[in-house]
XYZ file of C-alpha atoms in Angstrom:
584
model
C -53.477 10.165 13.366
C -50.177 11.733 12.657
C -48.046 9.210 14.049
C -47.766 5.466 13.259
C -48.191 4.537 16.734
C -51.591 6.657 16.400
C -53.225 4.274 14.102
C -52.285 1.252 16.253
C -53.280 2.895 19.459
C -57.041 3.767 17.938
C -57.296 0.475 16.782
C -56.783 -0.435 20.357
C -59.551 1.632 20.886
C -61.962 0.441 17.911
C -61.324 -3.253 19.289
C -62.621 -1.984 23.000
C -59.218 -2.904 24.336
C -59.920 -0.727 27.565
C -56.828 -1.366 29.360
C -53.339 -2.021 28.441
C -51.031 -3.696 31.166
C -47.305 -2.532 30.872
C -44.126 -1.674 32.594
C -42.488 1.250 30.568
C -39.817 0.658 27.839
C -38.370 2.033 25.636
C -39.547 -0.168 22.679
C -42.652 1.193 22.542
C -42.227 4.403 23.760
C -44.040 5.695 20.571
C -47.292 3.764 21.423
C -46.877 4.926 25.082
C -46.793 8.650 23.350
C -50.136 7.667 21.278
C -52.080 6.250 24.212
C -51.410 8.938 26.724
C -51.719 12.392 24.264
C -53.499 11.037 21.143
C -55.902 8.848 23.002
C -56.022 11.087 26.396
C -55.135 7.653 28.640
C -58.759 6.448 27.701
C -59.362 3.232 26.244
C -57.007 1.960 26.698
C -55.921 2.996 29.937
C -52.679 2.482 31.473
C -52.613 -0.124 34.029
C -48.982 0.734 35.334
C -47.144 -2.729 36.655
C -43.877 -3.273 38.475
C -42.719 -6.258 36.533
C -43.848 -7.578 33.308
C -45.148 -11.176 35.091
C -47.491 -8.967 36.387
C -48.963 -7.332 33.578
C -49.950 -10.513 32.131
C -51.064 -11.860 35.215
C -53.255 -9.259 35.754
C -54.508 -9.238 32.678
C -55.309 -13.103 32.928
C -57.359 -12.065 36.261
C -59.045 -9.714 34.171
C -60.269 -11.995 31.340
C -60.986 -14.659 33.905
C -63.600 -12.346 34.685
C -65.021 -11.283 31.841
C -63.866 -13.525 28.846
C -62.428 -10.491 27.159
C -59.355 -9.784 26.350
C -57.273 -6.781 28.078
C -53.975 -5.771 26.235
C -50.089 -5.926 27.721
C -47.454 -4.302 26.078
C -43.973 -6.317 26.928
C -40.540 -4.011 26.353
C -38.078 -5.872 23.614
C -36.445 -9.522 23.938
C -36.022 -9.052 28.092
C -39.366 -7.684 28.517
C -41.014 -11.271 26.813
C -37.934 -13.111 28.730
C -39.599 -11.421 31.926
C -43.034 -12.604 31.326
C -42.947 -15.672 29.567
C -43.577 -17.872 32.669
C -47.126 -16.076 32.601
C -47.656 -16.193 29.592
C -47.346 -19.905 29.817
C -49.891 -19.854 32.845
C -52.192 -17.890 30.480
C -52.086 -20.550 27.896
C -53.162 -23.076 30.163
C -55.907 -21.290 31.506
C -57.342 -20.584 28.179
C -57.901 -16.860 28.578
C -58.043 -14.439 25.952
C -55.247 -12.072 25.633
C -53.379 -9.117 23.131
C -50.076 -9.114 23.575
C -47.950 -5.861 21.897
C -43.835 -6.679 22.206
C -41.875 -4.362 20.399
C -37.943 -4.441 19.165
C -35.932 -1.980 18.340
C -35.135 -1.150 14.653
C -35.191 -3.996 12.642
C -33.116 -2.026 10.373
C -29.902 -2.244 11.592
C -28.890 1.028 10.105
C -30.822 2.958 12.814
C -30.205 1.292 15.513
C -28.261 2.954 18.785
C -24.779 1.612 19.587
C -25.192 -1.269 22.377
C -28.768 -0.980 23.369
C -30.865 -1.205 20.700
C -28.342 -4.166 19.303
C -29.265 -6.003 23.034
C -33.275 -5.205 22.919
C -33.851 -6.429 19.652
C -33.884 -9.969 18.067
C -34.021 -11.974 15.276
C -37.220 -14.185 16.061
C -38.357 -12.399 19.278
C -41.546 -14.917 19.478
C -39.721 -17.698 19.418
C -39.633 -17.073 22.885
C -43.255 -17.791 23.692
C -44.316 -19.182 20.432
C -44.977 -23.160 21.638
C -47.580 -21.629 24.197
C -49.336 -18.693 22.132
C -52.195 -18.803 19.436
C -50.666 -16.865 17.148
C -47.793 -14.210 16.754
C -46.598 -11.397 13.892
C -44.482 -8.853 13.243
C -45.941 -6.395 10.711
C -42.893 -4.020 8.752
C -45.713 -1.313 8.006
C -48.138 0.552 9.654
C -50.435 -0.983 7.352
C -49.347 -4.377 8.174
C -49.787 -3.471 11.748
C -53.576 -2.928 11.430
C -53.900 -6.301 10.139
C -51.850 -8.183 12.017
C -53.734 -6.173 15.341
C -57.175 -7.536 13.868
C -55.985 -10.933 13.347
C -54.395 -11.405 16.932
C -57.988 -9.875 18.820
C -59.741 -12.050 16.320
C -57.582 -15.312 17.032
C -57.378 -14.508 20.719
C -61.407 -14.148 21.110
C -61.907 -17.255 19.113
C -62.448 -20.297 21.253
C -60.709 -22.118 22.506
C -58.989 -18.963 23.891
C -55.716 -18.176 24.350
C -52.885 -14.847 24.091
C -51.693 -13.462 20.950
C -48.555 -11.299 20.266
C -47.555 -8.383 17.527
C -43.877 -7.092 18.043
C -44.022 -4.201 16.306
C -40.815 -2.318 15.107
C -40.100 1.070 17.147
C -38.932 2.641 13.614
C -42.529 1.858 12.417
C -44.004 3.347 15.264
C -42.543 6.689 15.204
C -42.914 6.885 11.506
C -44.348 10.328 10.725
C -47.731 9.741 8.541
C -47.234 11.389 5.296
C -50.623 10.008 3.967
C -54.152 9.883 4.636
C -54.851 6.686 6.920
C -58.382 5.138 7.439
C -58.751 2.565 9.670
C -61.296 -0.245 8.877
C -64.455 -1.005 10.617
C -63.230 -3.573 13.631
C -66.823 -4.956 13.891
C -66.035 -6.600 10.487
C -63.225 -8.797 12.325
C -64.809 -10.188 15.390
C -64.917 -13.559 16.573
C -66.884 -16.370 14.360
C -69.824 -17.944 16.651
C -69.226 -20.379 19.140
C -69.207 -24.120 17.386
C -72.162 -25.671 17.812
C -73.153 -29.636 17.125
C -75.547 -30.283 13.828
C -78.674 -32.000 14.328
C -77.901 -35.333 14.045
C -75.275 -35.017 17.074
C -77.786 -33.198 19.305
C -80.517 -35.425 18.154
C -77.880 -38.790 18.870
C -77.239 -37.256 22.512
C -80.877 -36.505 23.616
C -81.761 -40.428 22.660
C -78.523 -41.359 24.969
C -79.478 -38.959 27.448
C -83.424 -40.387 27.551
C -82.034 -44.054 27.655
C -79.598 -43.298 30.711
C -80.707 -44.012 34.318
C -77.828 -42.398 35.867
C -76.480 -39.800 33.502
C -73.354 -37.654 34.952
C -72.593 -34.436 33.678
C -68.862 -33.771 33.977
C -68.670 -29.791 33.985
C -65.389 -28.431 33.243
C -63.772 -24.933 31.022
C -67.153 -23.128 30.388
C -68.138 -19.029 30.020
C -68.467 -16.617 32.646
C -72.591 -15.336 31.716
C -74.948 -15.591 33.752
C -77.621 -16.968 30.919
C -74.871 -19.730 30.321
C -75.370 -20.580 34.041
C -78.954 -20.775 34.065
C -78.988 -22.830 31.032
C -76.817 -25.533 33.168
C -79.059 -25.777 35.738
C -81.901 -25.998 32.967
C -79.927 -29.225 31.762
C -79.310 -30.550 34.651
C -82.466 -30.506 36.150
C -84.387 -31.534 32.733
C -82.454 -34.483 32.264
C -81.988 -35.797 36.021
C -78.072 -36.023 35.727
C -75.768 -36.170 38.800
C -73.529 -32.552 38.446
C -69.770 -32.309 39.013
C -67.110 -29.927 38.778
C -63.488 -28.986 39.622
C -61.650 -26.990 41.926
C -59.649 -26.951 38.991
C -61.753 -24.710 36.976
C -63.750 -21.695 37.641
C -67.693 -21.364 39.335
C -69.753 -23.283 36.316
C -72.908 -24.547 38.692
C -74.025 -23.475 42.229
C -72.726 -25.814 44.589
C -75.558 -26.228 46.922
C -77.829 -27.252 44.076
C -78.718 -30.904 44.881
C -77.927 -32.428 41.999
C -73.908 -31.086 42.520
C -74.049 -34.600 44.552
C -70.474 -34.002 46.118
C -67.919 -31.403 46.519
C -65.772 -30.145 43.921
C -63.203 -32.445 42.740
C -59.949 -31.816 44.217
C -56.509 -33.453 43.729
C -57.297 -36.927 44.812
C -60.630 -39.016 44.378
C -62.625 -39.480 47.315
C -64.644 -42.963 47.774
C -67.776 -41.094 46.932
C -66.166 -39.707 43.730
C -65.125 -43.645 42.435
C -68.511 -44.622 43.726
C -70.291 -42.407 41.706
C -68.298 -42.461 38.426
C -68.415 -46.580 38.789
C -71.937 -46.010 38.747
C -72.817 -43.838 35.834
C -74.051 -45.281 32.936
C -73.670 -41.743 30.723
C -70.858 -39.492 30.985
C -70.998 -36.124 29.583
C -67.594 -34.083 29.814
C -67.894 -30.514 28.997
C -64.603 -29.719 28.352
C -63.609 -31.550 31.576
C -59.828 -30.281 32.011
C -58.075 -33.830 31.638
C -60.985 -36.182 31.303
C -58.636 -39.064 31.049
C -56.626 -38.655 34.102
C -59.750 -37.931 35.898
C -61.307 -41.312 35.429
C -57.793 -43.016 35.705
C -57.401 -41.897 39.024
C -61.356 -43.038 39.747
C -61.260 -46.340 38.440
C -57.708 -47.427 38.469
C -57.364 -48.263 34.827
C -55.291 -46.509 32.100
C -58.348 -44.516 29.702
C -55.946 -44.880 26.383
C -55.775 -49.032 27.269
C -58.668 -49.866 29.654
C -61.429 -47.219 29.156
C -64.495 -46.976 31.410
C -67.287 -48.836 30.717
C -70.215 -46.676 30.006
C -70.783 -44.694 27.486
C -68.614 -41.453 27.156
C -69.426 -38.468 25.208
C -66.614 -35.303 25.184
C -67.786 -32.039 23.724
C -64.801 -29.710 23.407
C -62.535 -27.798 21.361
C -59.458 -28.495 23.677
C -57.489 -30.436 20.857
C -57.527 -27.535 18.110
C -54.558 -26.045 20.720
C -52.568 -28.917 20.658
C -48.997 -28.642 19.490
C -46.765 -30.901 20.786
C -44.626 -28.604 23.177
C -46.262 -28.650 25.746
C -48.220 -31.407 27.397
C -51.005 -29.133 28.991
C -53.377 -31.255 26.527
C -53.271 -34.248 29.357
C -53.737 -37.663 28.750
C -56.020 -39.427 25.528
C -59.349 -40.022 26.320
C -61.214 -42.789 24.582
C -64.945 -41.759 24.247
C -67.427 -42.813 22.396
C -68.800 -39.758 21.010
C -66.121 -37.124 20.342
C -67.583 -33.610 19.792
C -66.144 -30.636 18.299
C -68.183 -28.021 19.821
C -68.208 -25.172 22.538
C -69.555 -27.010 25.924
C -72.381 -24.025 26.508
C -72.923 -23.843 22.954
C -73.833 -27.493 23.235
C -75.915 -26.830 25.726
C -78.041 -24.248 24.555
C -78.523 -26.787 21.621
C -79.986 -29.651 24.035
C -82.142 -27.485 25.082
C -83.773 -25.407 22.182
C -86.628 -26.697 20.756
C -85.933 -31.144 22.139
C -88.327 -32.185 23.906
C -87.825 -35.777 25.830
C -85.154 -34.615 27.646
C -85.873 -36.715 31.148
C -84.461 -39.744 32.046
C -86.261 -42.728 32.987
C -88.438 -42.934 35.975
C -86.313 -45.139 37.523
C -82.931 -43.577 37.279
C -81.508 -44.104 40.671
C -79.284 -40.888 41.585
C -81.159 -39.776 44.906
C -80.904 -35.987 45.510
C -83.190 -35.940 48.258
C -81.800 -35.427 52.296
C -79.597 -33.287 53.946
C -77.090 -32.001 51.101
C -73.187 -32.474 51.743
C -72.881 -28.488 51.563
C -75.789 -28.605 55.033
C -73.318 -31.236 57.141
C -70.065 -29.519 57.308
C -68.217 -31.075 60.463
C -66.612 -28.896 62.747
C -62.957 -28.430 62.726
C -60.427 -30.315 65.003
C -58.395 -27.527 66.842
C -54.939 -26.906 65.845
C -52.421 -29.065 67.411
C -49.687 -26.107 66.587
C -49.444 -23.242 69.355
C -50.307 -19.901 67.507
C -51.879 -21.846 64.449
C -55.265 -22.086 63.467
C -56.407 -25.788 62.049
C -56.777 -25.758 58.736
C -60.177 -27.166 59.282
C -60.917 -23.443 60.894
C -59.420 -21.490 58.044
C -61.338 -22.927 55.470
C -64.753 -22.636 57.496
C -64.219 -18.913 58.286
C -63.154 -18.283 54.750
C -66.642 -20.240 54.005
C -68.263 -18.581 56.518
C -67.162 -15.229 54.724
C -68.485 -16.324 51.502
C -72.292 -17.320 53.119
C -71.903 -14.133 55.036
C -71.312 -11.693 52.184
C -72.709 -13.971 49.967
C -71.267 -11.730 46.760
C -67.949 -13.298 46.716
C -65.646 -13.371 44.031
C -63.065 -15.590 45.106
C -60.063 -14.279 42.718
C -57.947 -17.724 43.712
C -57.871 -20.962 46.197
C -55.080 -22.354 48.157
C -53.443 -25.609 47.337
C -54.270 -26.933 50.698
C -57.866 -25.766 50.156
C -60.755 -28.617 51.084
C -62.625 -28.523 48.381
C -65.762 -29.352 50.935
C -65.332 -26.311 52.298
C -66.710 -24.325 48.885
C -69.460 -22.065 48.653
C -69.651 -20.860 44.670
C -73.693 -19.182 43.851
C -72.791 -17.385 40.604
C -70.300 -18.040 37.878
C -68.148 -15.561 39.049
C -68.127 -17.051 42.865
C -64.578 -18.534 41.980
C -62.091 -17.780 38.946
C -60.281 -21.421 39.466
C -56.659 -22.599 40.175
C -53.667 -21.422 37.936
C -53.642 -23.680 34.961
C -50.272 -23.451 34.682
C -49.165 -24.421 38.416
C -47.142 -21.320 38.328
C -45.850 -19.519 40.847
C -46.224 -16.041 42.195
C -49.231 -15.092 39.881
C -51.748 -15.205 42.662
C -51.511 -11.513 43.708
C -51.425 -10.533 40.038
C -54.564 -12.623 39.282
C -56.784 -11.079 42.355
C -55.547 -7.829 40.514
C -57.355 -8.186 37.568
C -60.090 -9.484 38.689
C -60.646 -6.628 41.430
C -60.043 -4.647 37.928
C -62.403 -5.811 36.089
C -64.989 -6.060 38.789
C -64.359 -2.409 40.505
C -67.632 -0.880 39.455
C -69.765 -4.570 40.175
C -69.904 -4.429 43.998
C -68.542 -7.847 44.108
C -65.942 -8.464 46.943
C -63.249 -9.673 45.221
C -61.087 -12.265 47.669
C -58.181 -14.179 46.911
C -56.697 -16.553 49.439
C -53.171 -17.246 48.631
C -50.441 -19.643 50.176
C -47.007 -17.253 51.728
C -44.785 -18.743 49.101
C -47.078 -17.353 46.263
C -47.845 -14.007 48.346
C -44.165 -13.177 48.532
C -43.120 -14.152 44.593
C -45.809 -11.524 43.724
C -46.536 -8.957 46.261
C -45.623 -5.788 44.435
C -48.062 -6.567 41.996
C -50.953 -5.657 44.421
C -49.149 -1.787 44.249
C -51.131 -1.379 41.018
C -53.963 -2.355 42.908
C -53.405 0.556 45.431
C -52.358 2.965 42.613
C -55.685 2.355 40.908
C -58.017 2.410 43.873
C -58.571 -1.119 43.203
C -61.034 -2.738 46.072
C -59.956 -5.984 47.185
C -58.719 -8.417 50.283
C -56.246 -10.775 50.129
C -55.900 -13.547 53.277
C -53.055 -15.534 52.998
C -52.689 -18.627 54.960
C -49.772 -18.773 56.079
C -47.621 -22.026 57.210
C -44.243 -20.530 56.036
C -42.998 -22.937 54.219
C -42.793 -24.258 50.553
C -44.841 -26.996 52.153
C -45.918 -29.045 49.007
C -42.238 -29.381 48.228
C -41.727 -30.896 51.920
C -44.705 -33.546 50.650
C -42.153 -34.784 47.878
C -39.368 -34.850 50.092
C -40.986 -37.209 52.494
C -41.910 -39.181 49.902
C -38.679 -39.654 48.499
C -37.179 -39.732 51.959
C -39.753 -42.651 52.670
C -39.162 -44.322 49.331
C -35.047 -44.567 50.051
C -35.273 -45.539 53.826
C -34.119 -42.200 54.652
C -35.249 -39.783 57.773
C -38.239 -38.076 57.468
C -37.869 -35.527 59.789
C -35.457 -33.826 57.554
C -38.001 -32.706 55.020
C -38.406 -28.898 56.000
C -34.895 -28.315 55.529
C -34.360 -26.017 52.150
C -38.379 -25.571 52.725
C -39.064 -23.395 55.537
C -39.696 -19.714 55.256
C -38.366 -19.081 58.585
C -35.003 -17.510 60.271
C -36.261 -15.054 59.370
C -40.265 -15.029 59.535
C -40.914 -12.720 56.656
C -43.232 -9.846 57.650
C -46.270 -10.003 54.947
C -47.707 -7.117 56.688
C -44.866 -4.696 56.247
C -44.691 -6.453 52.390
C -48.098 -5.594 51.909
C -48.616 -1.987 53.628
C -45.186 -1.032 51.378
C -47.248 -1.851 49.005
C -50.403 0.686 49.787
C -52.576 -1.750 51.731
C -54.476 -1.622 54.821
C -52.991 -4.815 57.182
C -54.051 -7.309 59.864
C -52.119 -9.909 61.347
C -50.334 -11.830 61.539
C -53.959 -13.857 63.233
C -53.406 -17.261 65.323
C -57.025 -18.038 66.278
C -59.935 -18.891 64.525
C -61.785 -15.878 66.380
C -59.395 -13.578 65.413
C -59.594 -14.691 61.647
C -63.103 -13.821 61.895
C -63.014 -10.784 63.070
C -60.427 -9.949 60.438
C -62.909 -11.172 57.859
C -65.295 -8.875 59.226
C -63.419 -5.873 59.555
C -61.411 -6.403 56.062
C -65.029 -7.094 54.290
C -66.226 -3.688 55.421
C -63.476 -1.373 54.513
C -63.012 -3.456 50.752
C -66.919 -2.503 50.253
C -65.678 1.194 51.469
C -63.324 0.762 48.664
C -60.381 0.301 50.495
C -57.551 -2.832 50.162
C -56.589 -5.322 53.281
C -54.452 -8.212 53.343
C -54.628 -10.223 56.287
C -52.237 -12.558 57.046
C -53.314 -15.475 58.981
C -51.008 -18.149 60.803
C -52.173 -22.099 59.593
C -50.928 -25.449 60.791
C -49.377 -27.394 58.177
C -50.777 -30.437 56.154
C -53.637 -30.435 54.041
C -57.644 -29.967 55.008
C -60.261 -32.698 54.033
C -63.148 -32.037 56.136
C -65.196 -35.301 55.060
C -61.881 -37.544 54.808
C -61.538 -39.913 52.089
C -65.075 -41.346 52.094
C -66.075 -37.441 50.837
């Protein structure tokens, strides 16, 4: 290590950072120097972006995947301006991430006339701070190593969330006149997960034995497969009803017969208020806004009115909160409020209790045909050249049953949540947490990145609007030999957005039909095809019939297993698909 920029880039290495996500600046042109000819371009490896949304987006894909970190080096103040939006979207979805900004010369002595005055900043994480875990900026090479440490080991700690170092450029191209040792990393990890102490676990069996018809709430919970199995242990132990979210990645298989209904979408089906009116033990595992969720079931305000039953919360959700930003949701009242890791609370329950089972006569009845066995067909589209959105989602289903190793990378907005098929935990990476926009493609990056060697097909169906605010990002995907398929279902138009101007159009007595103007994506059609093959990807489309999606599907599935990339774009009628309407 001759170079300051050397002893940060092995430590990169020592903290099995194995890729770094960056469009090329200046800033840290010395670290760029260490990675590619003292580290070879080896752990970490480049992961070359054409926008700095993208190189945290992808790296969000990544640890969506894997629950590991991946680093992103951001160039000065413009390069953080750039990326901050996904940075915010990383922060909601609780990922793990090691963000390296740089500056130039924080003495002012060295800096060159204009453009090192205009990259560099007084505060340059005050840009990001309200939505990051924790952020430095080290005036030593020796301050760099621990600040480095720190961020992996703040970043990896749950609940997770990025971290950022700006480190100075002068530091980085400081030539080492001394002997430098770098530490043993494996002294910094992570602590363990948070677990509950006896007396909690102990407290929660007794209210799980006493309940009759226990509901297990599971929300923001780890990728392993063990972790998965040990849900399904609970679950089936105890007798409890299962529900997730669309909301949140794969957690529990949906065609297990105690996941009583579909996924839990935007708005609360019958069978949803039915069910949650019934329970008389609710157990949120770091269900992603607990309160809102049983507001919108029962119709009462949880902070004023709570539910009835007995409520027990295990997560570590609040430690984030900050005040900024309201991504914390609504106060939940509960009755037992624990400070633990959801699947570290789990594996408790189950080691060594024994009583486990609910009464005989709990009354959730898992027996007959399962909701996931009595799929209606789809009405036809009433749209020439459109397929229903009843179609789309069943041939999209239809792909997942087929192929049956599926990782969907993202959903659609419009997607009916009836319509999921998720048989691992890595059958479906969840929504955006931020309800960003444009970081679809950049998400179905990293996963495809950090799955590339699994044989998983790695999917992500994405609206047009979110397609076109990120399409370059899948040319990394292309320049790294990526596998991966992207359908997007395509209605151009902003269509949510025409939702709220109905609404507000219906609210002031005001036409209705006027809602698509300043919506459509239309006059012209925009070509996602030529977007995408510009990109380096294999294209079909656009598709206008249900049998034409499939054979897309069928075509695209073999050359992404060949190791090739495919977007197809496929033509959809507009609205939103519920396939069981609003009894669910």
């Amino acid at each position: 290590m001759q170079w300051g920029s050397d002893v940060v880039a092995s430590l990169l290495r020592d903290l099995d950072l194995q890729y770094v996500a960056l469009v090329p600046g200046s800033s840290f042109r010395g670290l760029h120097d260490s990675i590619v000819n003292h580290l070879g371009n080896e752990n970490p490896q480049m992961v070359v972006c054409l926008h700095e949304e993208h190189a945290v987006t992808i790296a969000d894909g990544y640890a969506r995947v894997t629950d590991k970190p991946m680093a992103v080096a951001l160039h000065a103040n413009v390069g953080v301006m750039h990326a901050a939006m996904s940075i915010y979207n990383a922060w909601c979805d609780r990922v793990p991430m090691v963000i390296l900004g740089a500056t130039g010369p924080v003495d002012a002595h060295k800096r060159r006339p204009w453009i090192d005055w205009v990259h560099t900043s007084q505060d340059q994480a005050a840009v990001i701070r309200n939505y990051i875990k924790w952020d430095s900026q080290p005036a030593s090479t020796e301050a760099a190593v621990e600040a480095l440490l720190r961020a992996h080991q703040i970043t990896t700690t749950a609940p997770f969330g990025p971290s950022y170092i700006c480190l100075d450029v002068s530091d980085q191209e400081e030539k080492l006149e001394r002997e430098f040792v770098l530490p043993d990393a494996t002294r910094f990890l992570a602590p363990e997960l948070p677990a509950p102490s006896a007396r909690a676990t102990t407290d929660l069996v007794e209210r799980i034995r006493a309940a009759r018809r226990p509901v297990f709430l599971m929300g923001r919970m780890l990728r392993g497969e063990a972790e998965w199995q040990r849900r399904i242990e609970l679950a089936e132990a105890t007798g409890a009803a299962v529900l997730t979210s669309i909301h949140n990645p794969s957690v529990f298989p949906t065609g297990h017969r105690q996941h009583l209904l579909p996924p839990c979408g935007e708005q609360r089906t019958n069978a949803e208020r039915k069910l949650i009116a019934e329970a008389d033990l609710i157990v949120s595992f770091d269900w992603m806004d607990l309160a809102g969720y049983l507001r919108s079931c029962t119709d009462q305000a949880q902070s004023q009115r709570p539910v009835d039953c007995c409520l027990v919360q295990a997560s570590l959700d609040a430690t984030l909160a900050n005040g900024w930003s309201m991504d914390h949701q609504a106060l939940a009242a509960v009755d037992v409020n624990l400070q633990v890791h959801p699947d570290a609370l789990i594996e408790a329950l189950l080691h060594g209790q024994e009583g486990l089972a609910s009464p005989s006569d709990a009354t959730w009845n898992f027996t007959g045909t399962h909701w996931s066995e009595k799929l209606p067909d789809a009405a036809p589209s009433e749209v020439p050249d459109r397929i229903s959105l009843g179609d789309f989602a069943l041939a999209i289903r239809d792909h997942a049953t087929r192929e049956e190793d599926v990782t969907f990378a993202r959903l659609p907005l419009s997607w009916p949540a009836a319509a999921s098929h998720f048989n691992h935990p890595l059958a479906y990476l969840g929504k955006d947490g931020g309800a960003a926009v444009g970081v679809g493609p950049g998400h179905a990056v990293g996963a495809a990145l950090a799955l590339k060697d699994s044989g998983r097909l790695v999917t992500a169906v994405l609206g047009d609007g979110d397609t076109l605010m990120g399409i370059n990002a899948l040319w990394t995907a292309a320049h790294m030999r990526l596998p991966m398929l992207i359908v997007v279902a395509n209605n151009t138009s902003y269509f949510n957005d025409e939702r709220h101007q109905e609404r507000v159009a219906e609210t002031r007595g005001r036409p209705t039909e006027n809602k698509w103007i300043g919506q459509r994506i239309t006059d012209p059609v925009v070509d996602i095809c030529a977007m995408a093959a510009a990109q380096g990807f294999d294209t079909i489309g656009p598709v206008t019939t249900r049998a034409e999606l499939d054979a897309a599907l069928r075509a695209a599935s073999t050359t992404v297993r060949a190791g090739g990339r495919v977007v197809i774009d496929a033509a959809i009628e507009e609205g939103y698909a519920n396939l069981f309407g609003q009894d669910g």
